[in-house]
Amino acid sequence: MKPRIGVLTSGGDCPGLNAVLRGIALAAERLNFEVLGFLDGFEGLLPPGNFTILDRRSTSGIMPRGGTIIGTTNRGHFAGKVGAGNRTVVAPEVIADARRILDEHRVEALIIIGGDGSMTTALQLQEAGINCIGVPKTIDNDLEATAMTFGFDSAVAAVTDALDRLHTTATSHKRVMILEVMGRHAGWIALHGGIAGGAHVILIPEIPFHYEKIIEALRMRETRGSIYSLVVVAEGACPADGQAVMRQAEGAEDRFGGIGWVVAGEIAARTEKETRCTVLGHLQRGGAPTTLDRILGTRFGVKAVRMVAERQFGSMVSYQNYQVRHVPIADAVNRLRLVPPDGEMVQTARDVEISFGD
Ligand code: F6P
C-alpha cells in the first residue's frame, strides 16, 4: 500500500490553486504517494471524512481552470484568524476529530494550501501532532515569509484589464473613474495594477491620504491638458483623518468595501468633475490563472510533495530570490507583508507622476 498524503484548499480561492493540485498529484505519483483531496477546506476533515482521490486522471486538464476543484471555505469549524494578528484557537475536540479521520484513512501528512488564517490553523494542527506542510496562497500577496504567492499576478492582470477598459470611456466622457480593488490591509494589488494600468492616483492602506491632495493631482493633470483621470483605491485605504470603510462583519472575518464610493463622492463634491466608481470585487479572484501563476502554482505543489518525502513537517513553501524554498510555518503567520511607503515601487510610481494623495 502506498503512503497517503492529504491535501486541502482553505480560505478565499484564487487562480492557480488547481495548478498546485495538479503539481501535487503528478509529483506524488512519481514519488509513490497516494493523494486524498479533502473537500471544502478543513471541513472535509470532520467525520466521516469527505475526500476525493487526486491522481493523474482526476487532475488532467485542470491547470487553466480558476477556483479549486476540491472546494474551499473561509469559515467553519477551523476558522483560524480574525483580522491581522489575532489568533483564534481551534477547539481541541475538532482537532481530535480531524486527527482520527486522518488516522482512519492512513494519511501520514497533510498539505494545507491557504493564506494567513489557514496557516494559523495549520500551526495548531502541527502542534497537536498532525504532520503539516503549508503552501501559501492569496491574491493579496501579504504573507511575510514569501516574496510572492500565486493568484496575485492573476488579480493584478484583472485590475490592469479593468483600467484599460476604464481608460477609453474616461477619455470619451472626460470623467474621473474610480476603481476599488481588493487586498485587505495591503496595497500590493492596487500598486501593481495601478502602475500597469496607467492610473493617475493610487490610494493604499500603507499611505493615509488627504482629499485636498487628490484634488491637487487632478487639477495638475488639467493644467497639463488631461481632463480625465483614473484613480485606483485599495479596499483598505483610508483618509489620514478617517477610518477604513468596512462592510458588516460576517462570521469571523473583517470585510472591507465601500471606500471607492466614498472617494468618488468626495471628488464629485469638491470639483465640477463627473465621477464614476467601479468595484472590481471577485472578478479579481475568478477566471484562468496567468502563465506566471500556473508556473508558480506547479512549483509550489511539487515542492510540497518533496517536503513530505523529506519530512519537513511544520514548514511552509516559500518563494525567495527566484527559488522555491521552505520556512517554518510559525514565521509566516501573525505578520503581514505590507507595501513599504518609502520603497522602490512607490518611488517608481511617484516618478511616473502617480499621486498617493499624500
Ligand atoms: O484575502 C483575499 C480577499 O479576496 C481579499 O482581498 C478580500 O478582502 C477578501 O478576500 C474577500 O473575501 P470574501 O470572498 O469572503 O468576500
Tab-separated table of C-alpha atoms and ligand atoms in Angstrom:
chain	number	residue	atom	x	y	z
A	1	MET	CA	0.000	0.000	0.000
A	2	LYS	CA	1.275	3.434	-0.917
A	3	PRO	CA	1.724	6.001	1.868
A	4	ARG	CA	-1.016	8.626	1.732
A	5	ILE	CA	-0.884	12.427	1.658
A	6	GLY	CA	-3.949	14.576	2.373
A	7	VAL	CA	-4.388	17.969	0.737
A	8	LEU	CA	-6.940	20.734	1.204
A	9	THR	CA	-7.515	24.268	-0.069
A	10	SER	CA	-8.672	26.751	2.548
A	11	GLY	CA	-9.735	30.417	2.734
A	12	GLY	CA	-10.633	32.567	-0.255
A	13	ASP	CA	-9.966	30.878	-3.592
A	14	CYS	CA	-7.595	32.269	-6.212
A	15	PRO	CA	-6.377	31.433	-9.717
A	16	GLY	CA	-3.565	28.880	-9.601
A	17	LEU	CA	-4.965	26.553	-6.916
A	18	ASN	CA	-5.694	23.865	-9.490
A	19	ALA	CA	-2.148	24.146	-10.853
A	20	VAL	CA	-0.915	23.362	-7.314
A	21	LEU	CA	-3.275	20.369	-7.000
A	22	ARG	CA	-2.130	19.019	-10.372
A	23	GLY	CA	1.527	19.516	-9.384
A	24	ILE	CA	0.901	17.642	-6.130
A	25	ALA	CA	-0.925	14.756	-7.845
A	26	LEU	CA	1.724	14.248	-10.530
A	27	ALA	CA	4.759	14.625	-8.228
A	28	ALA	CA	3.092	12.269	-5.725
A	29	GLU	CA	2.737	9.585	-8.389
A	30	ARG	CA	6.438	9.868	-9.183
A	31	LEU	CA	7.392	9.661	-5.501
A	32	ASN	CA	4.951	6.804	-4.914
A	33	PHE	CA	2.354	8.530	-2.705
A	34	GLU	CA	-1.422	8.377	-2.963
A	35	VAL	CA	-3.233	11.745	-2.589
A	36	LEU	CA	-6.571	12.340	-0.848
A	37	GLY	CA	-8.099	15.754	-1.598
A	38	PHE	CA	-10.256	16.769	1.387
A	39	LEU	CA	-13.300	18.762	0.275
A	40	ASP	CA	-14.319	22.306	1.267
A	41	GLY	CA	-11.248	23.242	3.227
A	42	PHE	CA	-10.633	21.856	6.707
A	43	GLU	CA	-14.325	20.916	6.925
A	44	GLY	CA	-13.552	17.812	4.848
A	45	LEU	CA	-11.516	16.501	7.798
A	46	LEU	CA	-14.597	16.272	10.015
A	47	PRO	CA	-16.247	12.858	10.494
A	48	PRO	CA	-16.948	10.846	8.408
A	49	GLY	CA	-14.181	12.492	6.269
A	50	ASN	CA	-15.089	13.902	2.898
A	51	PHE	CA	-12.470	13.446	0.205
A	52	THR	CA	-11.737	12.513	-3.375
A	53	ILE	CA	-8.666	10.831	-4.852
A	54	LEU	CA	-6.355	13.229	-6.702
A	55	ASP	CA	-4.320	11.493	-9.364
A	56	ARG	CA	-3.180	11.881	-12.953
A	57	ARG	CA	-6.681	11.278	-14.262
A	58	SER	CA	-8.702	13.481	-11.859
A	59	THR	CA	-6.326	16.429	-12.256
A	60	SER	CA	-5.975	16.170	-16.025
A	61	GLY	CA	-6.869	19.426	-17.794
A	62	ILE	CA	-7.410	21.493	-14.631
A	63	MET	CA	-4.377	23.801	-14.996
A	64	PRO	CA	-6.226	26.633	-16.807
A	65	ARG	CA	-9.265	26.449	-14.540
A	66	GLY	CA	-9.819	29.118	-11.893
A	67	GLY	CA	-11.028	28.227	-8.385
A	68	THR	CA	-10.284	24.879	-6.769
A	69	ILE	CA	-11.701	21.507	-7.820
A	70	ILE	CA	-11.826	20.387	-4.156
A	71	GLY	CA	-13.717	23.439	-2.871
A	72	THR	CA	-12.827	25.822	-0.059
A	73	THR	CA	-14.324	27.939	2.695
A	74	ASN	CA	-13.105	30.795	4.854
A	75	ARG	CA	-15.447	29.999	7.707
A	76	GLY	CA	-16.494	26.869	9.585
A	77	HIS	CA	-15.110	24.842	12.489
A	78	PHE	CA	-11.441	25.595	11.851
A	79	ALA	CA	-11.516	29.357	11.047
A	80	GLY	CA	-8.123	30.247	12.448
A	81	LYS	CA	-7.825	34.012	12.321
A	82	VAL	CA	-9.761	37.203	12.894
A	83	GLY	CA	-8.122	40.200	11.184
A	84	ALA	CA	-4.364	40.799	11.270
A	85	GLY	CA	-2.561	39.444	14.302
A	86	ASN	CA	-5.419	37.833	16.218
A	87	ARG	CA	-5.170	34.124	16.719
A	88	THR	CA	-8.326	32.061	17.166
A	89	VAL	CA	-7.918	28.735	18.898
A	90	VAL	CA	-9.496	25.762	17.131
A	91	ALA	CA	-11.494	23.651	19.610
A	92	PRO	CA	-9.455	20.620	20.845
A	93	GLU	CA	-12.333	18.215	20.092
A	94	VAL	CA	-12.425	19.447	16.460
A	95	ILE	CA	-8.677	18.828	16.122
A	96	ALA	CA	-9.085	15.396	17.756
A	97	ASP	CA	-11.836	14.510	15.238
A	98	ALA	CA	-9.625	15.582	12.323
A	99	ARG	CA	-6.755	13.531	13.659
A	100	ARG	CA	-8.939	10.450	13.997
A	101	ILE	CA	-10.190	10.796	10.407
A	102	LEU	CA	-6.620	11.186	9.105
A	103	ASP	CA	-5.518	8.105	11.101
A	104	GLU	CA	-8.505	6.063	9.954
A	105	HIS	CA	-7.628	6.784	6.335
A	106	ARG	CA	-3.883	6.230	6.890
A	107	VAL	CA	-2.984	9.821	5.933
A	108	GLU	CA	0.608	10.452	7.029
A	109	ALA	CA	0.866	14.143	6.147
A	110	LEU	CA	-1.466	16.989	5.314
A	111	ILE	CA	-0.690	19.699	2.748
A	112	ILE	CA	-2.623	22.862	3.593
A	113	ILE	CA	-2.953	25.392	0.781
A	114	GLY	CA	-4.094	28.672	2.290
A	115	GLY	CA	-3.369	32.200	3.451
A	116	ASP	CA	-2.546	33.766	6.758
A	117	GLY	CA	-5.585	32.406	8.632
A	118	SER	CA	-5.199	28.877	7.240
A	119	MET	CA	-1.505	28.812	8.240
A	120	THR	CA	-2.539	29.731	11.795
A	121	THR	CA	-4.832	26.702	11.781
A	122	ALA	CA	-2.057	24.573	10.225
A	123	LEU	CA	0.228	25.536	13.084
A	124	GLN	CA	-2.344	24.369	15.615
A	125	LEU	CA	-2.771	21.024	13.833
A	126	GLN	CA	1.007	20.614	13.711
A	127	GLU	CA	1.254	21.393	17.434
A	128	ALA	CA	-1.406	18.695	18.010
A	129	GLY	CA	0.785	16.107	16.271
A	130	ILE	CA	-0.581	16.153	12.710
A	131	ASN	CA	2.243	16.339	10.125
A	132	CYS	CA	1.527	19.541	8.189
A	133	ILE	CA	3.093	21.244	5.180
A	134	GLY	CA	1.886	24.739	4.236
A	135	VAL	CA	1.531	26.151	0.724
A	136	PRO	CA	0.960	29.937	0.733
A	137	LYS	CA	-1.941	31.284	-1.298
A	138	THR	CA	-3.501	34.721	-1.501
A	139	ILE	CA	-4.244	37.303	-4.154
A	140	ASP	CA	-3.316	39.933	-1.541
A	141	ASN	CA	0.386	38.911	-1.643
A	142	ASP	CA	0.670	39.883	2.012
A	143	LEU	CA	2.394	36.859	3.593
A	144	GLU	CA	5.622	37.833	5.291
A	145	ALA	CA	7.586	34.650	4.666
A	146	THR	CA	7.267	34.515	0.883
A	147	ALA	CA	8.165	37.132	-1.716
A	148	MET	CA	5.222	36.119	-3.879
A	149	THR	CA	2.096	33.984	-3.767
A	150	PHE	CA	0.317	32.553	-6.814
A	151	GLY	CA	-3.009	34.286	-7.525
A	152	PHE	CA	-1.510	37.748	-7.107
A	153	ASP	CA	-0.374	38.054	-10.717
A	154	SER	CA	-3.804	36.984	-11.989
A	155	ALA	CA	-5.530	39.533	-9.728
A	156	VAL	CA	-3.184	42.277	-10.952
A	157	ALA	CA	-3.916	41.266	-14.553
A	158	ALA	CA	-7.653	41.697	-13.860
A	159	VAL	CA	-7.003	45.185	-12.437
A	160	THR	CA	-4.855	46.142	-15.431
A	161	ASP	CA	-7.527	44.939	-17.854
A	162	ALA	CA	-10.224	46.873	-15.959
A	163	LEU	CA	-8.130	50.058	-16.062
A	164	ASP	CA	-7.526	49.662	-19.800
A	165	ARG	CA	-11.282	49.486	-20.280
A	166	LEU	CA	-11.996	52.398	-17.939
A	167	HIS	CA	-9.332	54.450	-19.717
A	168	THR	CA	-11.209	54.598	-23.015
A	169	THR	CA	-14.566	55.517	-21.516
A	170	ALA	CA	-12.909	58.021	-19.144
A	171	THR	CA	-11.341	59.881	-22.084
A	172	SER	CA	-14.583	59.891	-24.132
A	173	HIS	CA	-16.581	61.432	-21.287
A	174	LYS	CA	-13.772	63.398	-19.631
A	175	ARG	CA	-14.614	61.763	-16.324
A	176	VAL	CA	-12.794	60.739	-13.187
A	177	MET	CA	-13.097	56.961	-12.955
A	178	ILE	CA	-12.528	55.315	-9.571
A	179	LEU	CA	-11.628	51.612	-9.401
A	180	GLU	CA	-11.860	49.905	-5.990
A	181	VAL	CA	-9.705	46.792	-5.766
A	182	MET	CA	-9.106	44.061	-3.156
A	183	GLY	CA	-6.104	43.484	-0.910
A	184	ARG	CA	-7.384	43.818	2.673
A	185	HIS	CA	-4.678	45.524	4.769
A	186	ALA	CA	-2.143	45.556	1.910
A	187	GLY	CA	-1.942	47.815	-1.142
A	188	TRP	CA	0.022	45.446	-3.407
A	189	ILE	CA	-2.810	44.762	-5.888
A	190	ALA	CA	-3.640	48.474	-6.158
A	191	LEU	CA	0.009	49.466	-6.525
A	192	HIS	CA	0.990	46.907	-9.165
A	193	GLY	CA	-2.318	47.086	-11.057
A	194	GLY	CA	-2.343	50.872	-10.867
A	195	ILE	CA	1.136	51.196	-12.339
A	196	ALA	CA	0.434	48.635	-15.086
A	197	GLY	CA	-2.915	50.226	-15.973
A	198	GLY	CA	-1.598	53.790	-16.059
A	199	ALA	CA	-3.530	55.106	-13.043
A	200	HIS	CA	-3.015	58.738	-12.051
A	201	VAL	CA	-3.850	58.357	-8.371
A	202	ILE	CA	-3.360	55.217	-6.249
A	203	LEU	CA	-4.664	55.086	-2.686
A	204	ILE	CA	-3.308	52.303	-0.464
A	205	PRO	CA	-3.708	51.445	3.239
A	206	GLU	CA	0.003	51.993	3.918
A	207	ILE	CA	-0.160	55.686	2.869
A	208	PRO	CA	-3.057	57.573	4.506
A	209	PHE	CA	-4.459	60.102	2.033
A	210	HIS	CA	-5.873	63.649	2.056
A	211	TYR	CA	-8.720	64.623	-0.278
A	212	GLU	CA	-7.095	68.029	-0.984
A	213	LYS	CA	-4.000	66.243	-2.300
A	214	ILE	CA	-6.078	64.062	-4.623
A	215	ILE	CA	-7.871	67.159	-5.983
A	216	GLU	CA	-4.484	68.892	-6.354
A	217	ALA	CA	-3.236	65.977	-8.502
A	218	LEU	CA	-6.375	66.038	-10.681
A	219	ARG	CA	-6.057	69.826	-11.143
A	220	MET	CA	-2.398	69.456	-12.054
A	221	ARG	CA	-3.364	66.997	-14.791
A	222	GLU	CA	-5.887	69.520	-16.043
A	223	THR	CA	-3.267	72.270	-16.312
A	224	ARG	CA	-1.247	69.829	-18.410
A	225	GLY	CA	-4.212	69.279	-20.749
A	226	SER	CA	-5.639	65.990	-19.380
A	227	ILE	CA	-9.258	66.322	-18.345
A	228	TYR	CA	-9.916	62.709	-17.408
A	229	SER	CA	-8.288	60.667	-14.645
A	230	LEU	CA	-8.056	57.110	-13.317
A	231	VAL	CA	-7.991	56.608	-9.555
A	232	VAL	CA	-7.278	53.166	-8.046
A	233	VAL	CA	-8.427	52.755	-4.450
A	234	ALA	CA	-7.368	49.726	-2.410
A	235	GLU	CA	-10.314	48.492	-0.338
A	236	GLY	CA	-8.297	49.056	2.860
A	237	ALA	CA	-7.200	52.631	2.009
A	238	CYS	CA	-8.242	55.321	4.429
A	239	PRO	CA	-8.016	59.104	4.777
A	240	ALA	CA	-5.435	60.458	7.226
A	241	ASP	CA	-8.230	61.836	9.389
A	242	GLY	CA	-10.687	58.967	8.927
A	243	GLN	CA	-11.199	55.239	9.117
A	244	ALA	CA	-11.231	52.310	6.708
A	245	VAL	CA	-14.680	51.525	5.315
A	246	MET	CA	-15.917	48.112	6.395
A	247	ARG	CA	-18.920	46.118	5.356
A	248	GLN	CA	-20.813	44.308	8.062
A	249	ALA	CA	-18.502	41.700	9.554
A	250	GLU	CA	-19.763	38.252	8.568
A	251	GLY	CA	-18.621	35.315	10.676
A	252	ALA	CA	-15.017	35.632	11.777
A	253	GLU	CA	-13.540	37.861	9.060
A	254	ASP	CA	-13.412	41.655	8.838
A	255	ARG	CA	-14.624	42.608	5.375
A	256	PHE	CA	-13.521	45.756	3.624
A	257	GLY	CA	-15.545	47.503	0.947
A	258	GLY	CA	-17.063	50.841	0.013
A	259	ILE	CA	-14.145	53.296	0.145
A	260	GLY	CA	-14.296	53.697	-3.682
A	261	TRP	CA	-17.776	55.203	-3.485
A	262	VAL	CA	-16.732	57.500	-0.634
A	263	VAL	CA	-13.737	58.781	-2.625
A	264	ALA	CA	-15.925	59.240	-5.734
A	265	GLY	CA	-18.456	61.228	-3.687
A	266	GLU	CA	-15.785	63.475	-2.187
A	267	ILE	CA	-14.175	64.208	-5.572
A	268	ALA	CA	-17.578	64.989	-7.113
A	269	ALA	CA	-18.484	67.246	-4.194
A	270	ARG	CA	-15.181	69.140	-4.219
A	271	THR	CA	-14.863	69.605	-8.004
A	272	GLU	CA	-17.124	70.074	-11.013
A	273	LYS	CA	-15.907	66.717	-12.324
A	274	GLU	CA	-18.203	63.914	-13.381
A	275	THR	CA	-17.142	60.906	-11.346
A	276	ARG	CA	-17.988	57.200	-11.527
A	277	CYS	CA	-16.959	54.267	-9.345
A	278	THR	CA	-16.422	50.618	-10.280
A	279	VAL	CA	-15.874	47.967	-7.621
A	280	LEU	CA	-13.917	45.143	-9.258
A	281	GLY	CA	-14.686	42.660	-6.461
A	282	HIS	CA	-14.450	38.943	-7.056
A	283	LEU	CA	-13.623	39.353	-10.746
A	284	GLN	CA	-10.074	39.623	-9.340
A	285	ARG	CA	-10.331	36.144	-7.864
A	286	GLY	CA	-12.019	34.288	-10.715
A	287	GLY	CA	-11.023	33.016	-14.129
A	288	ALA	CA	-7.942	31.405	-15.578
A	289	PRO	CA	-4.565	31.890	-13.878
A	290	THR	CA	-1.861	33.815	-15.706
A	291	THR	CA	1.189	31.977	-17.060
A	292	LEU	CA	3.206	33.100	-14.050
A	293	ASP	CA	0.618	31.767	-11.571
A	294	ARG	CA	0.435	28.421	-13.387
A	295	ILE	CA	4.197	28.027	-13.157
A	296	LEU	CA	4.444	29.227	-9.554
A	297	GLY	CA	1.492	27.009	-8.554
A	298	THR	CA	3.083	23.962	-10.199
A	299	ARG	CA	6.430	24.648	-8.495
A	300	PHE	CA	4.736	25.077	-5.103
A	301	GLY	CA	2.769	21.833	-5.491
A	302	VAL	CA	5.806	19.793	-6.482
A	303	LYS	CA	7.877	21.326	-3.671
A	304	ALA	CA	5.191	20.462	-1.095
A	305	VAL	CA	5.337	16.763	-2.068
A	306	ARG	CA	9.128	16.790	-1.894
A	307	MET	CA	8.862	18.333	1.577
A	308	VAL	CA	6.583	15.475	2.653
A	309	ALA	CA	9.136	12.974	1.323
A	310	GLU	CA	11.885	14.791	3.267
A	311	ARG	CA	9.635	15.004	6.362
A	312	GLN	CA	9.964	18.793	6.627
A	313	PHE	CA	6.783	18.985	8.688
A	314	GLY	CA	5.752	22.288	10.246
A	315	SER	CA	7.215	24.098	7.239
A	316	MET	CA	5.680	26.189	4.508
A	317	VAL	CA	6.735	26.500	0.883
A	318	SER	CA	8.261	29.920	0.277
A	319	TYR	CA	9.441	31.854	-2.781
A	320	GLN	CA	12.650	33.805	-2.182
A	321	ASN	CA	15.183	35.191	-4.674
A	322	TYR	CA	13.621	33.282	-7.597
A	323	GLN	CA	13.963	29.984	-5.688
A	324	VAL	CA	11.235	27.833	-4.142
A	325	ARG	CA	12.378	27.000	-0.613
A	326	HIS	CA	10.708	26.414	2.739
A	327	VAL	CA	10.416	28.249	6.060
A	328	PRO	CA	8.835	27.364	9.429
A	329	ILE	CA	5.053	27.961	9.282
A	330	ALA	CA	5.440	29.917	12.520
A	331	ASP	CA	7.478	32.534	10.612
A	332	ALA	CA	4.646	33.022	8.135
A	333	VAL	CA	1.818	33.899	10.484
A	334	ASN	CA	0.936	36.926	12.567
A	335	ARG	CA	2.923	39.405	10.490
A	336	LEU	CA	1.624	40.836	7.241
A	337	ARG	CA	3.943	41.941	4.444
A	338	LEU	CA	2.797	45.451	3.625
A	339	VAL	CA	3.896	47.924	0.944
A	340	PRO	CA	6.893	49.916	2.252
A	341	PRO	CA	5.800	53.552	1.756
A	342	ASP	CA	9.397	54.567	1.008
A	343	GLY	CA	10.197	51.534	-1.131
A	344	GLU	CA	11.275	51.388	-4.739
A	345	MET	CA	7.810	50.530	-6.127
A	346	VAL	CA	6.153	53.557	-4.534
A	347	GLN	CA	9.052	55.771	-5.643
A	348	THR	CA	8.763	54.435	-9.196
A	349	ALA	CA	5.074	55.268	-9.186
A	350	ARG	CA	5.761	58.775	-7.927
A	351	ASP	CA	8.397	59.230	-10.646
A	352	VAL	CA	5.804	58.493	-13.322
A	353	GLU	CA	3.569	61.184	-11.806
A	354	ILE	CA	1.251	58.924	-9.830
A	355	SER	CA	-0.130	60.615	-6.728
A	356	PHE	CA	-0.763	58.701	-3.493
A	357	GLY	CA	-2.912	61.518	-2.154
A	358	ASP	CA	-0.302	62.373	0.484
B	1	F6P	O1	-7.928	37.739	1.044
B	1	F6P	C1	-8.398	37.657	-0.258
B	1	F6P	C2	-9.607	38.537	-0.441
B	1	F6P	O2	-10.008	38.453	-1.793
B	1	F6P	C3	-9.413	39.986	-0.020
B	1	F6P	O3	-8.667	40.736	-0.935
B	1	F6P	C4	-10.844	40.414	0.171
B	1	F6P	O4	-10.952	41.462	1.097
B	1	F6P	C5	-11.483	39.173	0.726
B	1	F6P	O5	-10.688	38.079	0.340
B	1	F6P	C6	-12.898	38.957	0.270
B	1	F6P	O6	-13.387	37.851	0.936
B	1	F6P	P1	-14.768	37.149	0.596
B	1	F6P	O7	-14.537	36.282	-0.602
B	1	F6P	O8	-15.069	36.379	1.819
B	1	F6P	O9	-15.760	38.239	0.296
